[in-house]
Amino acid sequence: LCTQVDIQNQAIINGALTPLFGSYHFQGEEQKTWNLQHDKILFCDPIDGTYDYSHSGNQWGIIVGALEYGTPTAGTVFQPA
């Protein structure tokens, strides 16, 4: 399930993180194609729990993680609900 809010959140997150982490490739879950051929990647799920979000639930969040040379190095979950 992908909503317009997923796509909008992903664009906002990409726009906010790219200037701060310019050496990382940004890979959002809602992108049509995936390119994992980079040394450093930021992964993003703009709304984890989209079904719950779209039904006014509170079990959803935003997830961002970093991968460097194939190794997970950081991650965070933000649950505003």
PDB file of C-alpha atoms in Angstrom:
ATOM      1  CA  LEU A   1       0.000   0.000   0.000  1.00  0.00           C
ATOM      2  CA  CYS A   2       1.379   3.372  -1.022  1.00  0.00           C
ATOM      3  CA  THR A   3      -0.431   6.659  -0.468  1.00  0.00           C
ATOM      4  CA  GLN A   4       0.245  10.186  -1.650  1.00  0.00           C
ATOM      5  CA  VAL A   5       1.446  10.943   1.881  1.00  0.00           C
ATOM      6  CA  ASP A   6       4.094   8.190   1.556  1.00  0.00           C
ATOM      7  CA  ILE A   7       5.363   9.801  -1.637  1.00  0.00           C
ATOM      8  CA  GLN A   8       5.256  13.314  -0.175  1.00  0.00           C
ATOM      9  CA  ASN A   9       7.028  12.245   3.045  1.00  0.00           C
ATOM     10  CA  GLN A  10       9.723  10.485   1.064  1.00  0.00           C
ATOM     11  CA  ALA A  11      10.374  13.618  -1.001  1.00  0.00           C
ATOM     12  CA  ILE A  12      10.539  15.771   2.140  1.00  0.00           C
ATOM     13  CA  ILE A  13      12.914  13.367   3.897  1.00  0.00           C
ATOM     14  CA  ASN A  14      15.108  13.071   0.807  1.00  0.00           C
ATOM     15  CA  GLY A  15      15.245  16.858   0.517  1.00  0.00           C
ATOM     16  CA  ALA A  16      16.176  17.244   4.179  1.00  0.00           C
ATOM     17  CA  LEU A  17      18.819  14.495   4.359  1.00  0.00           C
ATOM     18  CA  THR A  18      20.580  14.855   1.013  1.00  0.00           C
ATOM     19  CA  PRO A  19      22.258  18.196   1.888  1.00  0.00           C
ATOM     20  CA  LEU A  20      23.393  16.734   5.229  1.00  0.00           C
ATOM     21  CA  PHE A  21      24.570  13.371   3.882  1.00  0.00           C
ATOM     22  CA  GLY A  22      25.634  14.234   0.351  1.00  0.00           C
ATOM     23  CA  SER A  23      28.015  11.285   0.050  1.00  0.00           C
ATOM     24  CA  TYR A  24      25.120   8.835   0.588  1.00  0.00           C
ATOM     25  CA  HIS A  25      22.752   7.521  -2.049  1.00  0.00           C
ATOM     26  CA  PHE A  26      19.135   8.012  -0.916  1.00  0.00           C
ATOM     27  CA  GLN A  27      16.925   4.962  -1.373  1.00  0.00           C
ATOM     28  CA  GLY A  28      13.273   5.352  -0.480  1.00  0.00           C
ATOM     29  CA  GLU A  29      10.896   2.437  -0.217  1.00  0.00           C
ATOM     30  CA  GLU A  30       8.433   4.081  -2.590  1.00  0.00           C
ATOM     31  CA  GLN A  31      10.956   4.526  -5.428  1.00  0.00           C
ATOM     32  CA  LYS A  32      10.092   2.586  -8.565  1.00  0.00           C
ATOM     33  CA  THR A  33      13.623   1.222  -8.993  1.00  0.00           C
ATOM     34  CA  TRP A  34      16.273   0.329  -6.451  1.00  0.00           C
ATOM     35  CA  ASN A  35      19.973   0.974  -6.923  1.00  0.00           C
ATOM     36  CA  LEU A  36      22.075  -0.642  -4.230  1.00  0.00           C
ATOM     37  CA  GLN A  37      25.394  -0.273  -6.065  1.00  0.00           C
ATOM     38  CA  HIS A  38      26.696   2.447  -3.757  1.00  0.00           C
ATOM     39  CA  ASP A  39      29.189   2.378  -0.891  1.00  0.00           C
ATOM     40  CA  LYS A  40      26.929   4.460   1.351  1.00  0.00           C
ATOM     41  CA  ILE A  41      23.146   4.290   1.296  1.00  0.00           C
ATOM     42  CA  LEU A  42      20.392   5.928   3.343  1.00  0.00           C
ATOM     43  CA  PHE A  43      17.244   3.810   3.378  1.00  0.00           C
ATOM     44  CA  CYS A  44      13.871   5.320   4.181  1.00  0.00           C
ATOM     45  CA  ASP A  45      10.409   3.971   4.815  1.00  0.00           C
ATOM     46  CA  PRO A  46       8.415   7.215   4.803  1.00  0.00           C
ATOM     47  CA  ILE A  47       5.448   5.594   6.564  1.00  0.00           C
ATOM     48  CA  ASP A  48       5.973   2.161   8.067  1.00  0.00           C
ATOM     49  CA  GLY A  49       2.449   1.009   8.813  1.00  0.00           C
ATOM     50  CA  THR A  50       0.747   2.779   5.923  1.00  0.00           C
ATOM     51  CA  TYR A  51      -2.417   0.711   6.320  1.00  0.00           C
ATOM     52  CA  ASP A  52      -2.784   1.773   9.939  1.00  0.00           C
ATOM     53  CA  TYR A  53      -1.942   5.379   9.059  1.00  0.00           C
ATOM     54  CA  SER A  54      -4.505   5.446   6.244  1.00  0.00           C
ATOM     55  CA  HIS A  55      -7.166   4.155   8.650  1.00  0.00           C
ATOM     56  CA  SER A  56      -6.405   6.836  11.295  1.00  0.00           C
ATOM     57  CA  GLY A  57      -4.553   4.384  13.520  1.00  0.00           C
ATOM     58  CA  ASN A  58      -1.563   5.200  15.678  1.00  0.00           C
ATOM     59  CA  GLN A  59       0.716   2.239  14.925  1.00  0.00           C
ATOM     60  CA  TRP A  60       2.904   3.785  12.260  1.00  0.00           C
ATOM     61  CA  GLY A  61       6.223   5.571  12.035  1.00  0.00           C
ATOM     62  CA  ILE A  62       9.027   6.845   9.850  1.00  0.00           C
ATOM     63  CA  ILE A  63      12.183   4.740   9.525  1.00  0.00           C
ATOM     64  CA  VAL A  64      15.609   5.820   8.278  1.00  0.00           C
ATOM     65  CA  GLY A  65      18.709   3.654   8.256  1.00  0.00           C
ATOM     66  CA  ALA A  66      22.266   3.920   6.974  1.00  0.00           C
ATOM     67  CA  LEU A  67      24.388   1.292   5.290  1.00  0.00           C
ATOM     68  CA  GLU A  68      28.131   1.763   4.738  1.00  0.00           C
ATOM     69  CA  TYR A  69      30.024  -0.728   2.600  1.00  0.00           C
ATOM     70  CA  GLY A  70      27.343  -3.349   3.218  1.00  0.00           C
ATOM     71  CA  THR A  71      27.219  -2.868   6.995  1.00  0.00           C
ATOM     72  CA  PRO A  72      24.305  -1.256   8.854  1.00  0.00           C
ATOM     73  CA  THR A  73      25.723   1.713  10.770  1.00  0.00           C
ATOM     74  CA  ALA A  74      22.739   3.699  12.052  1.00  0.00           C
ATOM     75  CA  GLY A  75      18.987   3.677  12.198  1.00  0.00           C
ATOM     76  CA  THR A  76      16.113   5.516  13.745  1.00  0.00           C
ATOM     77  CA  VAL A  77      12.367   5.210  14.080  1.00  0.00           C
ATOM     78  CA  PHE A  78      10.140   8.214  14.634  1.00  0.00           C
ATOM     79  CA  GLN A  79       6.611   7.477  15.848  1.00  0.00           C
ATOM     80  CA  PRO A  80       4.688  10.747  15.970  1.00  0.00           C
ATOM     81  CA  ALA A  81       1.290   9.118  16.560  1.00  0.00           C
TER      82      ALA A  81
END
